[in-house]
Each structure stands twice: as C-alpha cells, then as structure tokens.
Amino acid sequence: MLFSHPADFTPVCTSEFMTFAHLEDKFKKANCKLVGLSVDGLYSHIAWLRTIKDKIKFNGMENIEVKFPLIEDITMEVAKKYGMIQPGEHKTQAVRAVFFIDPESTVRAIIYYPLSLGRNFDEIYRALIAMQTSDKFNVATPADWEPGKDVIISPAGSCGVAEERMESTDDLKCEDWFFCTKKLDKDLVLGEVLKN
C-alpha cells in the first residue's frame, strides 16, 4: 500500500502516520506492506518521525515508532506520476492518496482524501481484506461488506444458468437472475486471507 501525505510536521499527517505505524502489524498480517510518500526531504522526515516517537500523544497512542519506509520526493516526480498532486488542492503538496498495489504491481484501488480530511483506517483495512477475499474465493463483495457477511457471485452467463440459480435450493440466495449471494464463513475468509 503506497500512501501520500501533504507535509511533515502537520497535525493531520501526524495523526495518520501514528495510526499507520500502530496498525502496521495488522496490515502485515493481511499480506500488506506499507510505504509512505511525502514531497519533504530526508532530514525533515527523520526529524518529524523522531518527534512523533518522542513527543506526540494521540488517541491513546504514544512512543510510536514509524518503521515502514517513507519516500523522499522533493522533485515530486513520484507524486506527479501517481496523480498525487492535484491542481484544485495544492501545487506543491501531495493529497492524501492510498494506492492498493497487488503482488503483480497492478494498482487495484485508489482512495483520495482532501488535505483537510484524515483517512478512515477501518475502511482502508476493510477494502484490503475485501479485495483479497474476492481474489481467493472468486466472488464480489457488496456495499458495506465485512468478513462473515454474504458475498455476491458473478451474474449468470446464460439463460440456462440464470434459471438454474433461481430454482436452486443450494446455498445461493437469488433476488433475481443477476443478483445472487451466498454465505462465506468469517473464519474461512480470515483463515485464507490473514497470515497465521
């Protein structure tokens, strides 16, 4: 997961970096490596991360050490390539972007937040687990899905399959030919997605 932030030594970014660092093991267990990016320089990064560890208390967290890499992007080359510099927001600061990049280096999802809005870490984690669940079980996840809730199976590719599904007494629940769900056990999902 590659994520950008506007600037070192800013309060919203500080709260987010503390939260990312606090949750790093949780993300790692979900097969996810964190990489941050800022258009600030290396020495600014070092001083800011040291300040976070030594001085900042937030939301019950303190003495938080950021261990994941933080890219120095003074030239804004990486930020521009990934669309992290947005003209309507700021010309020299990266927006709060989150890029979900799979093991084949494909960007699977992107979430953008304006400079003034801190990220929702529950949603970032939920999206990560949902994408991995879709891959592992060949299903889709509906709105507000969380492990343990029903998943969506692909729409029928033919009239015969659609009719079969509608008449099925198996584990499928079909509202109509194109909208069928099935149960997917939470423990099964987490057992497949999370590292043991």
PDB file of C-alpha atoms in Angstrom:
ATOM      1  CA  MET A   1       0.000   0.000   0.000  1.00  0.00           C
ATOM      2  CA  LEU A   2       1.501   3.285  -1.130  1.00  0.00           C
ATOM      3  CA  PHE A   3       0.088   6.340   0.579  1.00  0.00           C
ATOM      4  CA  SER A   4       0.961  10.002   0.316  1.00  0.00           C
ATOM      5  CA  HIS A   5       0.624  12.840   2.757  1.00  0.00           C
ATOM      6  CA  PRO A   6       0.820  16.610   2.237  1.00  0.00           C
ATOM      7  CA  ALA A   7       3.705  17.551   4.537  1.00  0.00           C
ATOM      8  CA  ASP A   8       5.805  16.582   7.540  1.00  0.00           C
ATOM      9  CA  PHE A   9       5.087  18.370  10.826  1.00  0.00           C
ATOM     10  CA  THR A  10       1.386  18.827  10.087  1.00  0.00           C
ATOM     11  CA  PRO A  11      -1.224  17.634  12.599  1.00  0.00           C
ATOM     12  CA  VAL A  12      -3.499  15.532  10.358  1.00  0.00           C
ATOM     13  CA  CYS A  13      -0.490  13.783   8.784  1.00  0.00           C
ATOM     14  CA  THR A  14       0.967  13.154  12.225  1.00  0.00           C
ATOM     15  CA  SER A  15      -2.266  11.520  13.401  1.00  0.00           C
ATOM     16  CA  GLU A  16      -2.302   9.339  10.290  1.00  0.00           C
ATOM     17  CA  PHE A  17       1.331   8.272  10.497  1.00  0.00           C
ATOM     18  CA  MET A  18       0.867   7.322  14.134  1.00  0.00           C
ATOM     19  CA  THR A  19      -2.187   5.271  13.171  1.00  0.00           C
ATOM     20  CA  PHE A  20      -0.454   3.576  10.225  1.00  0.00           C
ATOM     21  CA  ALA A  21       2.527   2.728  12.467  1.00  0.00           C
ATOM     22  CA  HIS A  22       0.229   1.485  15.237  1.00  0.00           C
ATOM     23  CA  LEU A  23      -1.618  -0.765  12.757  1.00  0.00           C
ATOM     24  CA  GLU A  24       1.444  -1.878  10.775  1.00  0.00           C
ATOM     25  CA  ASP A  25       1.435  -5.418  12.222  1.00  0.00           C
ATOM     26  CA  LYS A  26      -2.280  -5.767  11.437  1.00  0.00           C
ATOM     27  CA  PHE A  27      -1.625  -4.768   7.818  1.00  0.00           C
ATOM     28  CA  LYS A  28       1.427  -7.030   7.648  1.00  0.00           C
ATOM     29  CA  LYS A  29      -0.690  -9.973   8.828  1.00  0.00           C
ATOM     30  CA  ALA A  30      -3.035  -9.179   5.916  1.00  0.00           C
ATOM     31  CA  ASN A  31      -0.094  -9.536   3.485  1.00  0.00           C
ATOM     32  CA  CYS A  32       0.317  -5.793   3.075  1.00  0.00           C
ATOM     33  CA  LYS A  33       3.480  -3.715   3.226  1.00  0.00           C
ATOM     34  CA  LEU A  34       3.131  -0.011   3.962  1.00  0.00           C
ATOM     35  CA  VAL A  35       5.112   2.644   2.091  1.00  0.00           C
ATOM     36  CA  GLY A  36       4.592   6.363   2.715  1.00  0.00           C
ATOM     37  CA  LEU A  37       5.431   9.280   0.449  1.00  0.00           C
ATOM     38  CA  SER A  38       5.910  12.981   1.030  1.00  0.00           C
ATOM     39  CA  VAL A  39       7.399  15.791  -1.004  1.00  0.00           C
ATOM     40  CA  ASP A  40       9.516  16.733   2.020  1.00  0.00           C
ATOM     41  CA  GLY A  41      13.206  15.899   2.295  1.00  0.00           C
ATOM     42  CA  LEU A  42      15.008  13.136   4.127  1.00  0.00           C
ATOM     43  CA  TYR A  43      16.156  15.275   7.074  1.00  0.00           C
ATOM     44  CA  SER A  44      12.654  16.618   7.556  1.00  0.00           C
ATOM     45  CA  HIS A  45      11.350  13.018   7.572  1.00  0.00           C
ATOM     46  CA  ILE A  46      13.912  11.981  10.192  1.00  0.00           C
ATOM     47  CA  ALA A  47      13.179  14.952  12.463  1.00  0.00           C
ATOM     48  CA  TRP A  48       9.408  14.533  12.133  1.00  0.00           C
ATOM     49  CA  LEU A  49       9.415  10.774  12.802  1.00  0.00           C
ATOM     50  CA  ARG A  50      11.688  11.342  15.805  1.00  0.00           C
ATOM     51  CA  THR A  51       9.286  13.998  17.115  1.00  0.00           C
ATOM     52  CA  ILE A  52       6.356  11.612  16.703  1.00  0.00           C
ATOM     53  CA  LYS A  53       8.148   8.965  18.786  1.00  0.00           C
ATOM     54  CA  ASP A  54       9.492  11.288  21.466  1.00  0.00           C
ATOM     55  CA  LYS A  55       6.737  13.861  21.966  1.00  0.00           C
ATOM     56  CA  ILE A  56       3.362  13.181  20.394  1.00  0.00           C
ATOM     57  CA  LYS A  57       0.422  11.513  22.129  1.00  0.00           C
ATOM     58  CA  PHE A  58      -2.745  10.917  20.135  1.00  0.00           C
ATOM     59  CA  ASN A  59      -5.827   8.751  20.550  1.00  0.00           C
ATOM     60  CA  GLY A  60      -4.239   6.620  23.290  1.00  0.00           C
ATOM     61  CA  MET A  61      -1.031   6.138  21.293  1.00  0.00           C
ATOM     62  CA  GLU A  62       2.393   7.355  22.359  1.00  0.00           C
ATOM     63  CA  ASN A  63       6.041   6.413  21.787  1.00  0.00           C
ATOM     64  CA  ILE A  64       5.031   5.335  18.287  1.00  0.00           C
ATOM     65  CA  GLU A  65       7.971   4.395  16.102  1.00  0.00           C
ATOM     66  CA  VAL A  66       7.368   4.536  12.366  1.00  0.00           C
ATOM     67  CA  LYS A  67       9.261   1.585  10.862  1.00  0.00           C
ATOM     68  CA  PHE A  68       7.839   1.446   7.336  1.00  0.00           C
ATOM     69  CA  PRO A  69       9.652   3.294   4.517  1.00  0.00           C
ATOM     70  CA  LEU A  70       8.878   6.935   3.832  1.00  0.00           C
ATOM     71  CA  ILE A  71       9.824   8.057   0.324  1.00  0.00           C
ATOM     72  CA  GLU A  72      11.564  11.411  -0.065  1.00  0.00           C
ATOM     73  CA  ASP A  73      10.045  13.014  -3.165  1.00  0.00           C
ATOM     74  CA  ILE A  74      11.345  16.603  -3.206  1.00  0.00           C
ATOM     75  CA  THR A  75      11.146  16.771  -7.017  1.00  0.00           C
ATOM     76  CA  MET A  76       7.539  15.494  -6.850  1.00  0.00           C
ATOM     77  CA  GLU A  77       8.399  13.032  -9.626  1.00  0.00           C
ATOM     78  CA  VAL A  78       6.699  10.042  -7.963  1.00  0.00           C
ATOM     79  CA  ALA A  79       3.765  12.120  -6.720  1.00  0.00           C
ATOM     80  CA  LYS A  80       3.121  13.500 -10.208  1.00  0.00           C
ATOM     81  CA  LYS A  81       3.363  10.064 -11.864  1.00  0.00           C
ATOM     82  CA  TYR A  82       0.788   8.640  -9.444  1.00  0.00           C
ATOM     83  CA  GLY A  83      -1.535  11.661  -9.660  1.00  0.00           C
ATOM     84  CA  MET A  84      -0.935  12.659  -6.041  1.00  0.00           C
ATOM     85  CA  ILE A  85      -0.504  16.351  -6.898  1.00  0.00           C
ATOM     86  CA  GLN A  86      -3.945  17.689  -7.723  1.00  0.00           C
ATOM     87  CA  PRO A  87      -4.311  21.185  -9.199  1.00  0.00           C
ATOM     88  CA  GLY A  88      -7.509  22.001  -7.307  1.00  0.00           C
ATOM     89  CA  GLU A  89      -5.935  21.112  -3.964  1.00  0.00           C
ATOM     90  CA  HIS A  90      -2.334  22.329  -3.922  1.00  0.00           C
ATOM     91  CA  LYS A  91       0.529  22.753  -6.384  1.00  0.00           C
ATOM     92  CA  THR A  92       3.371  21.598  -4.135  1.00  0.00           C
ATOM     93  CA  GLN A  93       1.769  19.171  -1.678  1.00  0.00           C
ATOM     94  CA  ALA A  94       0.567  15.642  -2.293  1.00  0.00           C
ATOM     95  CA  VAL A  95      -3.041  14.891  -1.449  1.00  0.00           C
ATOM     96  CA  ARG A  96      -3.907  12.075   0.950  1.00  0.00           C
ATOM     97  CA  ALA A  97      -3.926   9.216  -1.526  1.00  0.00           C
ATOM     98  CA  VAL A  98      -3.952   5.471  -0.833  1.00  0.00           C
ATOM     99  CA  PHE A  99      -2.902   3.097  -3.618  1.00  0.00           C
ATOM    100  CA  PHE A 100      -3.620  -0.614  -3.181  1.00  0.00           C
ATOM    101  CA  ILE A 101      -0.988  -2.376  -5.297  1.00  0.00           C
ATOM    102  CA  ASP A 102      -1.152  -6.146  -5.727  1.00  0.00           C
ATOM    103  CA  PRO A 103       1.815  -8.577  -5.878  1.00  0.00           C
ATOM    104  CA  GLU A 104       1.882  -8.219  -9.699  1.00  0.00           C
ATOM    105  CA  SER A 105       2.389  -4.434  -9.299  1.00  0.00           C
ATOM    106  CA  THR A 106      -1.133  -3.640 -10.518  1.00  0.00           C
ATOM    107  CA  VAL A 107      -2.919  -0.738  -8.839  1.00  0.00           C
ATOM    108  CA  ARG A 108      -6.193  -2.326  -7.740  1.00  0.00           C
ATOM    109  CA  ALA A 109      -7.862   0.561  -5.941  1.00  0.00           C
ATOM    110  CA  ILE A 110      -7.221   4.204  -5.144  1.00  0.00           C
ATOM    111  CA  ILE A 111      -8.743   6.332  -2.414  1.00  0.00           C
ATOM    112  CA  TYR A 112      -8.215  10.119  -2.372  1.00  0.00           C
ATOM    113  CA  TYR A 113      -8.888  12.393   0.572  1.00  0.00           C
ATOM    114  CA  PRO A 114      -8.694  16.205   0.558  1.00  0.00           C
ATOM    115  CA  LEU A 115      -5.892  17.855   2.534  1.00  0.00           C
ATOM    116  CA  SER A 116      -8.175  18.674   5.471  1.00  0.00           C
ATOM    117  CA  LEU A 117      -9.664  15.168   5.921  1.00  0.00           C
ATOM    118  CA  GLY A 118      -7.916  12.376   7.796  1.00  0.00           C
ATOM    119  CA  ARG A 119      -8.220   8.852   6.410  1.00  0.00           C
ATOM    120  CA  ASN A 120     -10.646   6.202   7.655  1.00  0.00           C
ATOM    121  CA  PHE A 121      -8.400   3.285   8.634  1.00  0.00           C
ATOM    122  CA  ASP A 122     -11.294   0.888   9.186  1.00  0.00           C
ATOM    123  CA  GLU A 123     -12.296   1.396   5.549  1.00  0.00           C
ATOM    124  CA  ILE A 124      -8.726   1.064   4.270  1.00  0.00           C
ATOM    125  CA  TYR A 125      -8.337  -2.256   6.095  1.00  0.00           C
ATOM    126  CA  ARG A 126     -11.826  -3.430   5.043  1.00  0.00           C
ATOM    127  CA  ALA A 127     -11.032  -2.676   1.386  1.00  0.00           C
ATOM    128  CA  LEU A 128      -7.760  -4.616   1.634  1.00  0.00           C
ATOM    129  CA  ILE A 129      -9.484  -7.683   3.106  1.00  0.00           C
ATOM    130  CA  ALA A 130     -12.379  -7.423   0.618  1.00  0.00           C
ATOM    131  CA  MET A 131     -10.062  -7.362  -2.409  1.00  0.00           C
ATOM    132  CA  GLN A 132      -8.148 -10.376  -1.148  1.00  0.00           C
ATOM    133  CA  THR A 133     -11.419 -12.203  -0.423  1.00  0.00           C
ATOM    134  CA  SER A 134     -12.617 -11.518  -3.970  1.00  0.00           C
ATOM    135  CA  ASP A 135      -9.365 -12.930  -5.345  1.00  0.00           C
ATOM    136  CA  LYS A 136      -9.248 -16.028  -3.125  1.00  0.00           C
ATOM    137  CA  PHE A 137     -12.901 -17.047  -3.470  1.00  0.00           C
ATOM    138  CA  ASN A 138     -13.793 -15.665  -6.920  1.00  0.00           C
ATOM    139  CA  VAL A 139     -16.643 -13.557  -5.533  1.00  0.00           C
ATOM    140  CA  ALA A 140     -17.563  -9.877  -5.271  1.00  0.00           C
ATOM    141  CA  THR A 141     -18.313  -8.018  -2.075  1.00  0.00           C
ATOM    142  CA  PRO A 142     -21.440  -5.862  -1.716  1.00  0.00           C
ATOM    143  CA  ALA A 143     -21.732  -2.441  -0.125  1.00  0.00           C
ATOM    144  CA  ASP A 144     -20.524  -2.315   3.492  1.00  0.00           C
ATOM    145  CA  TRP A 145     -19.255  -5.897   3.297  1.00  0.00           C
ATOM    146  CA  GLU A 146     -17.172  -7.258   6.155  1.00  0.00           C
ATOM    147  CA  PRO A 147     -15.877 -10.802   6.740  1.00  0.00           C
ATOM    148  CA  GLY A 148     -18.799 -13.023   7.748  1.00  0.00           C
ATOM    149  CA  LYS A 149     -21.362 -11.193   5.633  1.00  0.00           C
ATOM    150  CA  ASP A 150     -22.770 -12.658   2.428  1.00  0.00           C
ATOM    151  CA  VAL A 151     -20.785 -12.264  -0.790  1.00  0.00           C
ATOM    152  CA  ILE A 152     -22.009 -11.848  -4.357  1.00  0.00           C
ATOM    153  CA  ILE A 153     -21.397 -14.459  -7.028  1.00  0.00           C
ATOM    154  CA  SER A 154     -20.876 -13.455 -10.652  1.00  0.00           C
ATOM    155  CA  PRO A 155     -24.025 -12.908 -12.717  1.00  0.00           C
ATOM    156  CA  ALA A 156     -25.136 -15.877 -14.770  1.00  0.00           C
ATOM    157  CA  GLY A 157     -23.599 -16.047 -18.233  1.00  0.00           C
ATOM    158  CA  SER A 158     -26.580 -17.719 -19.885  1.00  0.00           C
ATOM    159  CA  CYS A 159     -30.331 -18.050 -19.538  1.00  0.00           C
ATOM    160  CA  GLY A 160     -29.949 -21.689 -18.525  1.00  0.00           C
ATOM    161  CA  VAL A 161     -27.572 -20.889 -15.675  1.00  0.00           C
ATOM    162  CA  ALA A 162     -29.790 -17.997 -14.581  1.00  0.00           C
ATOM    163  CA  GLU A 163     -32.830 -20.284 -14.437  1.00  0.00           C
ATOM    164  CA  GLU A 164     -30.828 -22.936 -12.578  1.00  0.00           C
ATOM    165  CA  ARG A 165     -29.761 -20.433  -9.979  1.00  0.00           C
ATOM    166  CA  MET A 166     -33.273 -19.119  -9.466  1.00  0.00           C
ATOM    167  CA  GLU A 167     -34.584 -22.647  -8.876  1.00  0.00           C
ATOM    168  CA  SER A 168     -31.608 -23.810  -6.820  1.00  0.00           C
ATOM    169  CA  THR A 169     -32.051 -24.916  -3.231  1.00  0.00           C
ATOM    170  CA  ASP A 170     -28.295 -24.856  -2.616  1.00  0.00           C
ATOM    171  CA  ASP A 171     -26.523 -22.214  -0.578  1.00  0.00           C
ATOM    172  CA  LEU A 172     -27.370 -19.456  -3.085  1.00  0.00           C
ATOM    173  CA  LYS A 173     -29.917 -16.763  -2.318  1.00  0.00           C
ATOM    174  CA  CYS A 174     -31.083 -15.110  -5.539  1.00  0.00           C
ATOM    175  CA  GLU A 175     -33.128 -11.927  -5.514  1.00  0.00           C
ATOM    176  CA  ASP A 176     -33.235 -12.069  -9.301  1.00  0.00           C
ATOM    177  CA  TRP A 177     -31.233 -13.781 -12.053  1.00  0.00           C
ATOM    178  CA  PHE A 178     -28.378 -11.252 -11.826  1.00  0.00           C
ATOM    179  CA  PHE A 179     -28.227 -10.763  -8.049  1.00  0.00           C
ATOM    180  CA  CYS A 180     -27.238 -13.886  -6.117  1.00  0.00           C
ATOM    181  CA  THR A 181     -25.444 -14.050  -2.791  1.00  0.00           C
ATOM    182  CA  LYS A 182     -24.040 -16.816  -0.673  1.00  0.00           C
ATOM    183  CA  LYS A 183     -22.692 -17.160   2.819  1.00  0.00           C
ATOM    184  CA  LEU A 184     -18.948 -17.170   3.288  1.00  0.00           C
ATOM    185  CA  ASP A 185     -17.818 -18.069   6.787  1.00  0.00           C
ATOM    186  CA  LYS A 186     -15.799 -15.363   8.562  1.00  0.00           C
ATOM    187  CA  ASP A 187     -13.246 -17.838   9.930  1.00  0.00           C
ATOM    188  CA  LEU A 188     -12.763 -19.345   6.466  1.00  0.00           C
ATOM    189  CA  VAL A 189     -12.199 -15.886   4.943  1.00  0.00           C
ATOM    190  CA  LEU A 190      -9.768 -14.745   7.616  1.00  0.00           C
ATOM    191  CA  GLY A 191      -8.011 -18.111   7.620  1.00  0.00           C
ATOM    192  CA  GLU A 192      -7.318 -17.758   3.889  1.00  0.00           C
ATOM    193  CA  VAL A 193      -6.540 -14.052   3.816  1.00  0.00           C
ATOM    194  CA  LEU A 194      -4.536 -13.496   7.000  1.00  0.00           C
ATOM    195  CA  LYS A 195      -1.110 -14.992   7.645  1.00  0.00           C
ATOM    196  CA  ASN A 196      -1.038 -17.464  10.514  1.00  0.00           C
TER     197      ASN A 196
END
